[in-house]
Coordinates of C-alpha atoms in Angstrom, one line a residue:
X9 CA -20.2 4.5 -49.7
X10 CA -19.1 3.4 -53.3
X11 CA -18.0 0.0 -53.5
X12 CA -14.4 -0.3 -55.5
X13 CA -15.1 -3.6 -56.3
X14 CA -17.5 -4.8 -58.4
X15 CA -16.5 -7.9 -60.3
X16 CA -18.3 -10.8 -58.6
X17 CA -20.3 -13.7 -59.6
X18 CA -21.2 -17.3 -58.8
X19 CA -21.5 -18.9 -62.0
X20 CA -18.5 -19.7 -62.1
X21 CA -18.5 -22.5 -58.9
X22 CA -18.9 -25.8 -61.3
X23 CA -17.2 -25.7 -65.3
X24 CA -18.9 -26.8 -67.8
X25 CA -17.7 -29.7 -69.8
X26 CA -17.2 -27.2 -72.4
X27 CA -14.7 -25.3 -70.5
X28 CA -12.8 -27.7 -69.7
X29 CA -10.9 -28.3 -73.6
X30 CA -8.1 -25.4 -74.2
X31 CA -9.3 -22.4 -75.7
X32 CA -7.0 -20.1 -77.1
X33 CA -8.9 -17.0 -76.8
X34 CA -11.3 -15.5 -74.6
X35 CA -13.3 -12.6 -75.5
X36 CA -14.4 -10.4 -72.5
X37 CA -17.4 -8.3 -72.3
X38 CA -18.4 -5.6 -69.8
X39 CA -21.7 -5.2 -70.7
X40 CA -24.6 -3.3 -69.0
X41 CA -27.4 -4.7 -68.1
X42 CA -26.7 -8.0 -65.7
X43 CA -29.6 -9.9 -67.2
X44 CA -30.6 -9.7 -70.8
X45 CA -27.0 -8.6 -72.3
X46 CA -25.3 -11.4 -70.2
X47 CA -27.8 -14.0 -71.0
X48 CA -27.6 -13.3 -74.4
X49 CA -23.8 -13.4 -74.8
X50 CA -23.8 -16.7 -72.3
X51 CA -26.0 -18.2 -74.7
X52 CA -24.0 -17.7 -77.5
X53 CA -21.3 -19.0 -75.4
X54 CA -23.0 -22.0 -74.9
X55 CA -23.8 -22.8 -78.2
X56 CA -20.6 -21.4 -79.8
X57 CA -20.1 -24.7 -82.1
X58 CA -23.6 -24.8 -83.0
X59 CA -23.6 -21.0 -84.6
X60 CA -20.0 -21.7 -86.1
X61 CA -17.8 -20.0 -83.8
X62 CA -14.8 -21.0 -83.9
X63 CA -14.7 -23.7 -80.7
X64 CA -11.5 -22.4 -79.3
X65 CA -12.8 -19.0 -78.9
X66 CA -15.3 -18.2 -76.3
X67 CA -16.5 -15.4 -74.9
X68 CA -17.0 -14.3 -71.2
X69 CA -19.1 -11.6 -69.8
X70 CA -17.7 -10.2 -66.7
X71 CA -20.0 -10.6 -63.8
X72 CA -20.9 -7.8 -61.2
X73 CA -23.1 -8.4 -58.1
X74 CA -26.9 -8.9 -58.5
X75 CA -27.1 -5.8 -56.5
X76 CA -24.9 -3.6 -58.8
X77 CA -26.5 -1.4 -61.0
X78 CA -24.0 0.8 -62.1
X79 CA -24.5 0.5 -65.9
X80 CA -24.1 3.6 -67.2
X81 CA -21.0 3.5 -70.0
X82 CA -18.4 5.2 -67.8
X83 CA -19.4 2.3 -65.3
X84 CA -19.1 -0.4 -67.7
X85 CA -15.5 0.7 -69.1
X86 CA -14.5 0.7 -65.4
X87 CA -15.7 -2.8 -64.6
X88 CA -13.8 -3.8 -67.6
X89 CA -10.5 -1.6 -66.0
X90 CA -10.7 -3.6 -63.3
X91 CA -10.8 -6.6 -64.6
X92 CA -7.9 -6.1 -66.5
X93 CA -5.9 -4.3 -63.0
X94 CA -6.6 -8.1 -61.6
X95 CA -5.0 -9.7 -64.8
X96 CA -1.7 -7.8 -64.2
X97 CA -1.6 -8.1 -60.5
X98 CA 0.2 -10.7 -58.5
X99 CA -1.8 -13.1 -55.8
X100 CA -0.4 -10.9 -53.0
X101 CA -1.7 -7.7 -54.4
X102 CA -4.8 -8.2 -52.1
X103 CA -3.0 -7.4 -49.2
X104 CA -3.0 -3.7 -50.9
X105 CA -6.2 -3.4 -51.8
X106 CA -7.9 -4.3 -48.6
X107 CA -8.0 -1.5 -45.7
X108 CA -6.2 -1.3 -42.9
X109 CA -9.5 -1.7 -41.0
X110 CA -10.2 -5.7 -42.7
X111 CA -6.5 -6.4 -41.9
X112 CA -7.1 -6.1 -38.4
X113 CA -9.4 -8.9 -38.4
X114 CA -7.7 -10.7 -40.6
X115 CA -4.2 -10.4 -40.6
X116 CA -1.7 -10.7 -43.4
X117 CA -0.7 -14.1 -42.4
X118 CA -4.1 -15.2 -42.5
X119 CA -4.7 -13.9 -46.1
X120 CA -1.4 -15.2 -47.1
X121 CA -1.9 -18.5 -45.8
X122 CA -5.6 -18.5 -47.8
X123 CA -3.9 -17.6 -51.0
X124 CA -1.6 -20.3 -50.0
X125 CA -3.3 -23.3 -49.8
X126 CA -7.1 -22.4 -48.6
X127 CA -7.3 -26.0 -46.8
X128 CA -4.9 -25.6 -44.4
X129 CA -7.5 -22.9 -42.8
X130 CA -10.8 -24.7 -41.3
X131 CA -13.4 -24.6 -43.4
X132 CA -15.6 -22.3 -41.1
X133 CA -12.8 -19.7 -41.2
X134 CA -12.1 -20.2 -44.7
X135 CA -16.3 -19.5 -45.5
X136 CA -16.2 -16.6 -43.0
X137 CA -13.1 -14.7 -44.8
X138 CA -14.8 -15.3 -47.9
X139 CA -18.5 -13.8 -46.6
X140 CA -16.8 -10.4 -45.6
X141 CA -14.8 -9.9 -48.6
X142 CA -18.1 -10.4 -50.4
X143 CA -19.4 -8.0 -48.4
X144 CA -17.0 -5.3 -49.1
X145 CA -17.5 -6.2 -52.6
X146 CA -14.4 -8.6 -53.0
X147 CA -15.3 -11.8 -54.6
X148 CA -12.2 -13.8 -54.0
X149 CA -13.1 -17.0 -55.7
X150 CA -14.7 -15.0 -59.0
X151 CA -11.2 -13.2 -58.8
X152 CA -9.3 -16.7 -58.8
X153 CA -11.8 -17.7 -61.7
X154 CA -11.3 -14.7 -63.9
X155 CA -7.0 -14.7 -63.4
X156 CA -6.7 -18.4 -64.7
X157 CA -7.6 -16.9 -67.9
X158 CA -4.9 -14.4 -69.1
X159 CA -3.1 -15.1 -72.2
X160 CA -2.0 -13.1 -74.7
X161 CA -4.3 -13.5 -77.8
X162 CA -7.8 -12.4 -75.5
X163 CA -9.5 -9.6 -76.4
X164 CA -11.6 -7.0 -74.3
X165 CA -14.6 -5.6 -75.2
X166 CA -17.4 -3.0 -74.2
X167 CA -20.7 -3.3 -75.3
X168 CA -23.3 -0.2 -74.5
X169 CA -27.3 0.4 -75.5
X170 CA -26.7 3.1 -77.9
X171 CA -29.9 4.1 -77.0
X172 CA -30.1 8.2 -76.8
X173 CA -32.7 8.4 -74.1
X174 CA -30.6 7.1 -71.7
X175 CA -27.0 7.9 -72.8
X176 CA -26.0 11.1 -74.5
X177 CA -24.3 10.8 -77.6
X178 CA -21.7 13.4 -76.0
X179 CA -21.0 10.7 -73.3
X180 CA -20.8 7.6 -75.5
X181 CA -18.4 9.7 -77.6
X182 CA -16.3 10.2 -74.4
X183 CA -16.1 6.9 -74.1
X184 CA -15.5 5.9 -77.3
X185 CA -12.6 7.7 -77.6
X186 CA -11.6 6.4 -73.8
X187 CA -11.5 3.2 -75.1
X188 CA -9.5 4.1 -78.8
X189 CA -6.6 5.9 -75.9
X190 CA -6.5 3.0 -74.0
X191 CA -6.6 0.1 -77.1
X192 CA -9.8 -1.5 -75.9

């Protein structure tokens, strides 16, 4: 079954002390791979002052489950697409996205109240919501972390291995113009 959601993450559970000044623009990548690309573009996060970047601009590679290898470009443009969906939804669009089938186990007053104010649910319930969203592929808490940072001067950006074995130039093309259409 394909998974429709694929932004997750948990490096995102404790901010740095560098996060925690006002930036006033985030760059976000959807990159391919999940291990080199990312830790090169978190390391130049890291040591954004140090290379000469500007220190209120950072950048931000959107995360996807260790699990998820769906790199090819058309996959990377739509983790990016959904990252931006979430930035123009409100809290209570979950309720839509979930099925019919999770909503009977947990019902819309139950994921209301969690949006709500999360400790008002016991912790054990709270953990247990959280595990099967994850394992539908809905990581609520990378969600929360990602929507705090939505203002209007961020950018979005795709980055793909231009590398011909493994991507025609055909479907890079497709892509690129994908992205000119849609002002990415």
């Amino acid at each position: 079954m394909h998974n429709k959601f694929r932004l997750m993450s948990a490096a995102y559970d404790r901010e740095e002390e560098s996060q925690k000044e006002f930036l006033e623009k985030r760059i976000f990548l959807s990159v391919e791979g999940n291990e080199t690309e990312k830790s090169y573009f978190d390391g130049v996060s890291k040591n954004r002052a140090r290379i000469g970047i500007n220190g209120k601009i950072d950048v931000e590679v959107l995360g996807r489950g260790r699990k998820d290898t769906n790199s090819a470009p058309r996959q990377v443009i739509e983790l990016l697409e959904e990252y931006i969906r979430l930035r123009e939804q409100n809290e209570n669009d979950i309720l839509k996205e979930l099925t019919d089938q999770f909503k009977e186990t947990y019902s819309p007053d139950f994921i209301k109240q969690y949006l709500e104010d999360p400790e008002k649910i016991p912790k054990k319930q709270r953990n247990m919501f959280v595990t099967e969203l994850k394992k539908i592929g809905y990581d609520i808490n990378y969600r929360k972390y990602l929507k705090k940072y939505n203002r209007e001067l961020d950018e979005f950006a795709i980055l793909i291995d231009r590398d011909k074995e493994t991507h025609s130039e055909v479907n890079l093309s497709e892509c690129i113009n994908h992205c000119k259409d849609k002002g990415y």
